[in-house]
GROMACS .gro file of C-alpha atoms in nm:
model
  370
    1UNK     CA    1   0.819  -0.540   2.970
    2UNK     CA    2   0.535  -0.617   3.206
    3UNK     CA    3   0.471  -0.984   3.277
    4UNK     CA    4   0.127  -1.080   3.143
    5UNK     CA    5  -0.076  -1.285   3.392
    6UNK     CA    6  -0.163  -1.605   3.214
    7UNK     CA    7  -0.158  -1.982   3.231
    8UNK     CA    8  -0.023  -2.213   2.961
    9UNK     CA    9  -0.291  -2.437   2.813
   10UNK     CA   10  -0.089  -2.613   2.544
   11UNK     CA   11   0.167  -2.883   2.619
   12UNK     CA   12   0.217  -2.926   2.245
   13UNK     CA   13   0.104  -2.656   2.003
   14UNK     CA   14  -0.191  -2.736   1.781
   15UNK     CA   15  -0.059  -2.724   1.426
   16UNK     CA   16  -0.388  -2.731   1.236
   17UNK     CA   17  -0.385  -2.403   1.044
   18UNK     CA   18  -0.715  -2.248   0.941
   19UNK     CA   19  -0.898  -1.919   0.889
   20UNK     CA   20  -0.832  -1.662   1.159
   21UNK     CA   21  -1.076  -1.374   1.136
   22UNK     CA   22  -1.041  -1.045   1.299
   23UNK     CA   23  -1.001  -0.700   1.193
   24UNK     CA   24  -0.817  -0.379   1.297
   25UNK     CA   25  -0.914  -0.229   1.335
   26UNK     CA   26  -1.033  -0.519   1.128
   27UNK     CA   27  -0.814  -0.823   1.053
   28UNK     CA   28  -0.872  -1.143   0.835
   29UNK     CA   29  -0.672  -1.430   0.688
   30UNK     CA   30  -0.780  -1.694   0.439
   31UNK     CA   31  -0.768  -2.062   0.526
   32UNK     CA   32  -0.411  -2.190   0.505
   33UNK     CA   33  -0.327  -2.530   0.357
   34UNK     CA   34  -0.160  -2.780   0.589
   35UNK     CA   35   0.218  -2.779   0.553
   36UNK     CA   36   0.473  -3.045   0.643
   37UNK     CA   37   0.668  -2.804   0.864
   38UNK     CA   38   0.482  -2.687   1.174
   39UNK     CA   39   0.453  -2.308   1.209
   40UNK     CA   40   0.691  -2.145   1.452
   41UNK     CA   41   0.607  -1.954   1.767
   42UNK     CA   42   0.677  -1.586   1.805
   43UNK     CA   43   0.941  -1.467   2.047
   44UNK     CA   44   0.802  -1.246   2.326
   45UNK     CA   45   0.877  -0.880   2.272
   46UNK     CA   46   0.727  -0.536   2.218
   47UNK     CA   47   0.821  -0.375   1.886
   48UNK     CA   48   0.749  -0.013   1.788
   49UNK     CA   49   0.571   0.003   1.450
   50UNK     CA   50   0.413   0.348   1.425
   51UNK     CA   51   0.189   0.580   1.620
   52UNK     CA   52  -0.166   0.436   1.627
   53UNK     CA   53  -0.430   0.213   1.463
   54UNK     CA   54  -0.201  -0.092   1.480
   55UNK     CA   55  -0.342  -0.406   1.315
   56UNK     CA   56  -0.142  -0.731   1.273
   57UNK     CA   57  -0.166  -1.050   1.066
   58UNK     CA   58   0.079  -1.340   1.074
   59UNK     CA   59   0.238  -1.537   0.789
   60UNK     CA   60   0.132  -1.903   0.747
   61UNK     CA   61   0.464  -2.029   0.884
   62UNK     CA   62   0.457  -1.787   1.177
   63UNK     CA   63   0.795  -1.635   1.092
   64UNK     CA   64   0.666  -1.288   1.000
   65UNK     CA   65   0.403  -1.047   1.120
   66UNK     CA   66   0.266  -0.786   0.882
   67UNK     CA   67   0.154  -0.483   1.079
   68UNK     CA   68  -0.039  -0.186   0.943
   69UNK     CA   69  -0.032   0.139   1.140
   70UNK     CA   70  -0.023   0.513   1.093
   71UNK     CA   71   0.306   0.697   1.140
   72UNK     CA   72   0.403   1.039   1.271
   73UNK     CA   73   0.337   1.192   0.929
   74UNK     CA   74  -0.019   1.051   0.925
   75UNK     CA   75   0.068   0.795   0.658
   76UNK     CA   76  -0.046   0.434   0.654
   77UNK     CA   77   0.262   0.211   0.675
   78UNK     CA   78   0.304  -0.166   0.638
   79UNK     CA   79   0.578  -0.293   0.870
   80UNK     CA   80   0.729  -0.643   0.842
   81UNK     CA   81   0.842  -0.793   1.172
   82UNK     CA   82   1.066  -1.099   1.204
   83UNK     CA   83   0.885  -1.281   1.484
   84UNK     CA   84   1.193  -1.484   1.580
   85UNK     CA   85   1.445  -1.198   1.600
   86UNK     CA   86   1.183  -0.936   1.701
   87UNK     CA   87   1.319  -0.692   1.446
   88UNK     CA   88   1.164  -0.475   1.176
   89UNK     CA   89   1.287  -0.602   0.839
   90UNK     CA   90   1.101  -0.367   0.605
   91UNK     CA   91   0.843  -0.091   0.572
   92UNK     CA   92   0.618   0.031   0.294
   93UNK     CA   93   0.433   0.364   0.297
   94UNK     CA   94   0.091   0.338   0.132
   95UNK     CA   95  -0.019   0.701   0.149
   96UNK     CA   96  -0.210   0.936   0.373
   97UNK     CA   97  -0.432   0.785   0.640
   98UNK     CA   98  -0.800   0.810   0.547
   99UNK     CA   99  -0.960   0.591   0.813
  100UNK     CA  100  -0.848   0.311   1.044
  101UNK     CA  101  -0.693   0.038   0.827
  102UNK     CA  102  -0.814  -0.317   0.768
  103UNK     CA  103  -0.607  -0.598   0.623
  104UNK     CA  104  -0.627  -0.952   0.490
  105UNK     CA  105  -0.351  -1.197   0.398
  106UNK     CA  106  -0.366  -1.456   0.122
  107UNK     CA  107  -0.346  -1.824   0.221
  108UNK     CA  108   0.010  -1.862   0.098
  109UNK     CA  109   0.117  -1.532   0.255
  110UNK     CA  110   0.222  -1.382  -0.078
  111UNK     CA  111  -0.033  -1.100  -0.099
  112UNK     CA  112  -0.146  -0.853   0.164
  113UNK     CA  113  -0.462  -0.649   0.107
  114UNK     CA  114  -0.491  -0.318   0.293
  115UNK     CA  115  -0.811  -0.116   0.308
  116UNK     CA  116  -0.745   0.248   0.396
  117UNK     CA  117  -1.069   0.442   0.380
  118UNK     CA  118  -1.170   0.460   0.013
  119UNK     CA  119  -0.847   0.297  -0.112
  120UNK     CA  120  -0.764  -0.073  -0.143
  121UNK     CA  121  -0.396  -0.162  -0.188
  122UNK     CA  122  -0.253  -0.496  -0.302
  123UNK     CA  123   0.095  -0.559  -0.159
  124UNK     CA  124   0.346  -0.822  -0.270
  125UNK     CA  125   0.495  -0.945   0.058
  126UNK     CA  126   0.814  -1.091  -0.095
  127UNK     CA  127   0.929  -0.764  -0.249
  128UNK     CA  128   0.723  -0.541  -0.017
  129UNK     CA  129   0.588  -0.339  -0.307
  130UNK     CA  130   0.239  -0.214  -0.387
  131UNK     CA  131   0.114  -0.397  -0.696
  132UNK     CA  132  -0.203  -0.188  -0.717
  133UNK     CA  133  -0.393   0.083  -0.533
  134UNK     CA  134  -0.756   0.120  -0.631
  135UNK     CA  135  -1.025   0.363  -0.529
  136UNK     CA  136  -1.357   0.211  -0.425
  137UNK     CA  137  -1.642   0.259  -0.672
  138UNK     CA  138  -1.839   0.570  -0.586
  139UNK     CA  139  -2.131   0.516  -0.353
  140UNK     CA  140  -2.472   0.627  -0.479
  141UNK     CA  141  -2.584   0.921  -0.267
  142UNK     CA  142  -2.778   1.248  -0.286
  143UNK     CA  143  -2.593   1.566  -0.379
  144UNK     CA  144  -2.394   1.699  -0.085
  145UNK     CA  145  -2.380   1.368   0.103
  146UNK     CA  146  -2.042   1.211   0.183
  147UNK     CA  147  -1.953   0.845   0.125
  148UNK     CA  148  -1.975   0.613   0.424
  149UNK     CA  149  -1.658   0.499   0.600
  150UNK     CA  150  -1.524   0.150   0.543
  151UNK     CA  151  -1.572  -0.090   0.832
  152UNK     CA  152  -1.441  -0.435   0.742
  153UNK     CA  153  -1.245  -0.654   0.502
  154UNK     CA  154  -1.216  -1.030   0.461
  155UNK     CA  155  -1.092  -1.279   0.204
  156UNK     CA  156  -1.282  -1.585   0.083
  157UNK     CA  157  -1.123  -1.920   0.182
  158UNK     CA  158  -1.022  -1.991  -0.179
  159UNK     CA  159  -0.861  -1.647  -0.207
  160UNK     CA  160  -1.065  -1.547  -0.511
  161UNK     CA  161  -1.277  -1.270  -0.361
  162UNK     CA  162  -1.242  -0.990  -0.110
  163UNK     CA  163  -1.552  -0.862   0.068
  164UNK     CA  164  -1.558  -0.502   0.193
  165UNK     CA  165  -1.814  -0.348   0.427
  166UNK     CA  166  -1.898   0.022   0.397
  167UNK     CA  167  -2.136   0.237   0.599
  168UNK     CA  168  -2.415   0.422   0.427
  169UNK     CA  169  -2.359   0.774   0.290
  170UNK     CA  170  -2.435   1.054   0.531
  171UNK     CA  171  -2.518   1.416   0.577
  172UNK     CA  172  -2.621   1.612   0.885
  173UNK     CA  173  -2.819   1.368   1.104
  174UNK     CA  174  -2.917   1.158   0.804
  175UNK     CA  175  -2.777   0.822   0.697
  176UNK     CA  176  -2.829   0.600   0.395
  177UNK     CA  177  -2.795   0.224   0.366
  178UNK     CA  178  -2.457   0.055   0.375
  179UNK     CA  179  -2.318  -0.185   0.119
  180UNK     CA  180  -2.092  -0.489   0.075
  181UNK     CA  181  -1.857  -0.485  -0.223
  182UNK     CA  182  -1.691  -0.778  -0.400
  183UNK     CA  183  -1.335  -0.753  -0.532
  184UNK     CA  184  -1.197  -1.021  -0.765
  185UNK     CA  185  -0.836  -1.082  -0.664
  186UNK     CA  186  -0.726  -1.235  -0.996
  187UNK     CA  187  -0.855  -0.943  -1.203
  188UNK     CA  188  -0.784  -0.690  -0.927
  189UNK     CA  189  -1.116  -0.528  -0.992
  190UNK     CA  190  -1.437  -0.448  -0.807
  191UNK     CA  191  -1.704  -0.666  -0.962
  192UNK     CA  192  -2.033  -0.612  -0.785
  193UNK     CA  193  -2.202  -0.489  -0.468
  194UNK     CA  194  -2.519  -0.526  -0.266
  195UNK     CA  195  -2.696  -0.268  -0.055
  196UNK     CA  196  -2.789  -0.387   0.293
  197UNK     CA  197  -3.064  -0.267   0.531
  198UNK     CA  198  -2.833  -0.101   0.782
  199UNK     CA  199  -2.663   0.238   0.787
  200UNK     CA  200  -2.374   0.140   1.013
  201UNK     CA  201  -2.180  -0.181   0.949
  202UNK     CA  202  -1.908  -0.369   1.132
  203UNK     CA  203  -1.686  -0.661   1.044
  204UNK     CA  204  -1.754  -0.895   0.755
  205UNK     CA  205  -1.681  -1.271   0.777
  206UNK     CA  206  -1.702  -1.560   0.530
  207UNK     CA  207  -1.828  -1.893   0.656
  208UNK     CA  208  -1.561  -2.157   0.573
  209UNK     CA  209  -1.673  -2.410   0.315
  210UNK     CA  210  -1.972  -2.210   0.196
  211UNK     CA  211  -2.099  -1.920  -0.015
  212UNK     CA  212  -2.224  -1.741   0.295
  213UNK     CA  213  -2.104  -1.400   0.411
  214UNK     CA  214  -2.206  -1.241   0.740
  215UNK     CA  215  -2.185  -0.874   0.833
  216UNK     CA  216  -2.217  -0.716   1.174
  217UNK     CA  217  -2.436  -0.406   1.177
  218UNK     CA  218  -2.647  -0.168   1.379
  219UNK     CA  219  -2.951  -0.362   1.249
  220UNK     CA  220  -2.822  -0.705   1.350
  221UNK     CA  221  -2.604  -0.977   1.201
  222UNK     CA  222  -2.680  -0.982   0.829
  223UNK     CA  223  -2.654  -1.302   0.620
  224UNK     CA  224  -2.564  -1.272   0.250
  225UNK     CA  225  -2.540  -1.543  -0.012
  226UNK     CA  226  -2.268  -1.517  -0.278
  227UNK     CA  227  -2.377  -1.826  -0.471
  228UNK     CA  228  -2.525  -1.618  -0.755
  229UNK     CA  229  -2.380  -1.366  -0.994
  230UNK     CA  230  -2.414  -1.096  -0.729
  231UNK     CA  231  -2.447  -1.112  -0.349
  232UNK     CA  232  -2.803  -1.133  -0.220
  233UNK     CA  233  -2.946  -1.070   0.123
  234UNK     CA  234  -3.074  -1.386   0.292
  235UNK     CA  235  -3.190  -1.214   0.608
  236UNK     CA  236  -3.099  -1.097   0.957
  237UNK     CA  237  -3.019  -1.347   1.231
  238UNK     CA  238  -3.323  -1.334   1.467
  239UNK     CA  239  -3.247  -1.187   1.807
  240UNK     CA  240  -2.957  -0.971   1.690
  241UNK     CA  241  -3.147  -0.669   1.561
  242UNK     CA  242  -3.092  -0.467   1.880
  243UNK     CA  243  -2.773  -0.635   2.000
  244UNK     CA  244  -2.526  -0.412   1.812
  245UNK     CA  245  -2.308  -0.711   1.727
  246UNK     CA  246  -2.041  -0.550   1.511
  247UNK     CA  247  -1.742  -0.785   1.550
  248UNK     CA  248  -1.758  -1.139   1.407
  249UNK     CA  249  -1.544  -1.455   1.411
  250UNK     CA  250  -1.610  -1.804   1.274
  251UNK     CA  251  -1.467  -2.127   1.409
  252UNK     CA  252  -1.236  -2.287   1.149
  253UNK     CA  253  -1.493  -2.556   1.061
  254UNK     CA  254  -1.765  -2.294   1.005
  255UNK     CA  255  -2.004  -2.453   1.254
  256UNK     CA  256  -2.019  -2.160   1.496
  257UNK     CA  257  -2.020  -1.784   1.456
  258UNK     CA  258  -1.935  -1.550   1.741
  259UNK     CA  259  -2.079  -1.199   1.737
  260UNK     CA  260  -1.952  -0.943   1.985
  261UNK     CA  261  -2.135  -0.629   2.092
  262UNK     CA  262  -1.951  -0.312   2.000
  263UNK     CA  263  -2.117  -0.062   2.234
  264UNK     CA  264  -1.964  -0.143   2.573
  265UNK     CA  265  -2.228  -0.379   2.715
  266UNK     CA  266  -1.996  -0.679   2.746
  267UNK     CA  267  -2.246  -0.899   2.561
  268UNK     CA  268  -2.224  -1.127   2.261
  269UNK     CA  269  -2.392  -1.416   2.084
  270UNK     CA  270  -2.302  -1.766   1.971
  271UNK     CA  271  -2.479  -1.830   1.640
  272UNK     CA  272  -2.546  -2.154   1.454
  273UNK     CA  273  -2.501  -2.050   1.088
  274UNK     CA  274  -2.669  -2.367   0.963
  275UNK     CA  275  -2.999  -2.239   1.101
  276UNK     CA  276  -2.919  -1.870   1.160
  277UNK     CA  277  -3.025  -1.897   1.522
  278UNK     CA  278  -2.865  -1.763   1.838
  279UNK     CA  279  -2.788  -2.072   2.043
  280UNK     CA  280  -2.634  -1.887   2.339
  281UNK     CA  281  -2.655  -1.528   2.455
  282UNK     CA  282  -2.309  -1.462   2.592
  283UNK     CA  283  -2.211  -1.254   2.890
  284UNK     CA  284  -1.847  -1.187   2.804
  285UNK     CA  285  -1.799  -0.946   3.094
  286UNK     CA  286  -1.972  -0.941   3.430
  287UNK     CA  287  -2.011  -0.565   3.397
  288UNK     CA  288  -1.972  -0.333   3.103
  289UNK     CA  289  -1.664  -0.281   2.894
  290UNK     CA  290  -1.536  -0.232   2.541
  291UNK     CA  291  -1.482  -0.563   2.360
  292UNK     CA  292  -1.348  -0.611   2.009
  293UNK     CA  293  -1.126  -0.808   1.767
  294UNK     CA  294  -1.260  -1.160   1.832
  295UNK     CA  295  -1.034  -1.442   1.711
  296UNK     CA  296  -1.078  -1.820   1.722
  297UNK     CA  297  -0.777  -2.045   1.775
  298UNK     CA  298  -0.658  -2.268   1.491
  299UNK     CA  299  -0.781  -2.580   1.671
  300UNK     CA  300  -1.126  -2.424   1.722
  301UNK     CA  301  -1.121  -2.465   2.098
  302UNK     CA  302  -1.080  -2.105   2.215
  303UNK     CA  303  -1.233  -1.766   2.146
  304UNK     CA  304  -1.015  -1.466   2.227
  305UNK     CA  305  -1.154  -1.114   2.265
  306UNK     CA  306  -0.975  -0.791   2.351
  307UNK     CA  307  -1.110  -0.592   2.644
  308UNK     CA  308  -1.003  -0.228   2.641
  309UNK     CA  309  -1.015  -0.119   3.005
  310UNK     CA  310  -0.892   0.239   2.999
  311UNK     CA  311  -0.833   0.240   3.374
  312UNK     CA  312  -0.631  -0.081   3.400
  313UNK     CA  313  -0.509  -0.134   3.047
  314UNK     CA  314  -0.615  -0.387   2.782
  315UNK     CA  315  -0.646  -0.762   2.830
  316UNK     CA  316  -0.709  -1.059   2.606
  317UNK     CA  317  -0.999  -1.265   2.742
  318UNK     CA  318  -1.034  -1.637   2.669
  319UNK     CA  319  -1.357  -1.837   2.628
  320UNK     CA  320  -1.449  -2.195   2.550
  321UNK     CA  321  -1.540  -2.181   2.180
  322UNK     CA  322  -1.793  -2.463   2.212
  323UNK     CA  323  -1.994  -2.332   2.506
  324UNK     CA  324  -1.892  -1.968   2.525
  325UNK     CA  325  -1.797  -2.011   2.891
  326UNK     CA  326  -1.539  -1.768   3.026
  327UNK     CA  327  -1.193  -1.905   3.111
  328UNK     CA  328  -1.059  -1.644   3.354
  329UNK     CA  329  -0.744  -1.844   3.433
  330UNK     CA  330  -0.640  -1.800   3.069
  331UNK     CA  331  -0.678  -1.422   3.061
  332UNK     CA  332  -0.371  -1.237   2.932
  333UNK     CA  333  -0.334  -0.909   3.118
  334UNK     CA  334  -0.053  -0.673   3.206
  335UNK     CA  335   0.006  -0.575   2.845
  336UNK     CA  336   0.242  -0.287   2.771
  337UNK     CA  337  -0.014  -0.079   2.580
  338UNK     CA  338  -0.272   0.168   2.709
  339UNK     CA  339  -0.523   0.054   2.448
  340UNK     CA  340  -0.539  -0.230   2.195
  341UNK     CA  341  -0.637  -0.187   1.830
  342UNK     CA  342  -0.588  -0.534   1.685
  343UNK     CA  343  -0.531  -0.901   1.764
  344UNK     CA  344  -0.404  -1.204   1.575
  345UNK     CA  345  -0.360  -1.561   1.695
  346UNK     CA  346  -0.045  -1.721   1.558
  347UNK     CA  347  -0.071  -2.031   1.338
  348UNK     CA  348   0.128  -2.226   1.600
  349UNK     CA  349  -0.176  -2.206   1.830
  350UNK     CA  350   0.022  -2.061   2.120
  351UNK     CA  351   0.125  -1.706   2.029
  352UNK     CA  352  -0.083  -1.390   2.050
  353UNK     CA  353   0.000  -1.077   1.851
  354UNK     CA  354  -0.152  -0.761   1.999
  355UNK     CA  355  -0.151  -0.423   1.826
  356UNK     CA  356  -0.188  -0.123   2.051
  357UNK     CA  357  -0.092   0.230   2.146
  358UNK     CA  358   0.101   0.384   2.436
  359UNK     CA  359   0.025   0.741   2.544
  360UNK     CA  360  -0.170   0.792   2.223
  361UNK     CA  361   0.145   0.839   2.012
  362UNK     CA  362   0.348   0.516   2.006
  363UNK     CA  363   0.211   0.214   1.823
  364UNK     CA  364   0.337  -0.131   1.925
  365UNK     CA  365   0.317  -0.491   1.820
  366UNK     CA  366   0.337  -0.700   2.136
  367UNK     CA  367   0.410  -1.072   2.098
  368UNK     CA  368   0.294  -1.295   2.381
  369UNK     CA  369   0.367  -1.667   2.413
  370UNK     CA  370   0.042  -1.792   2.557
   0.00000   0.00000   0.00000
């Protein structure tokens, strides 16, 4: 295993456990209640979990990682990894791969939601069985148009509602408007949806302690309210309409929203969701580069973003989550993968879980003690 270049910031791990947003592809976890036993750290290792599109989430106690990836037969597979023994303890095949997967874990770690193209699966993590697999409601579209691809999944802090982002329907060189769907977890049913003024969407994020949902898109960062019977569009955050901010992450207290450009410019924005204003235009890279999968640490002090440098391999970049200032001494580089496809920050505050691919055909979960 290569030795990642990094410095250790924590003398004692921060044990406050809160919402960690990120995607797989797109990845999200609901806010976790404080427990009397501090979460454990992962043990450094690289574990094979499939072939590509690797996306991880971590259990509230840090003892397990749930990793979704495609396998050699082009199936989507959930793999359970014991983060202490670095062993695979179970796998569940969910069916043929439709599109890169997205996943969300319930606050108590008992339910895993996997979005695979037009299919949403509900997985019981204790028995590792699929409790339900549901097809998304059909998307209104003209005859001959195909449904838009799914682009994001997140769970409300109280665990009652999933929010799914879907691109607009398309045909040759024509695109319709995207939508955000609501899924009631208790009823296991899609309940409502709202069309949004953008054809191409990105990640979706719920502001902790609120009824506010934000969606990255080609038209800017969109703000939705879910306080009513159906989601409603509040507006677009000014200054983001041409920024292509597709990837989103909230701080655990909901006071700051990070939006990361998805088109290789190395830019981003720090947004105050109380006023929907960009407080800082971020320069996350000095040059250009592909950035994705933003995550905020459980103590709210750090923003982590994956840089996929296809010449030198992927890195995890660190930033001050209050100011957005880069912290180059805390960069994690020298990862074993050629490209990264997902990132989770462990609930212990000091472990990073990176999903990635080697040579385009081996999918790994790499655990790094940061």
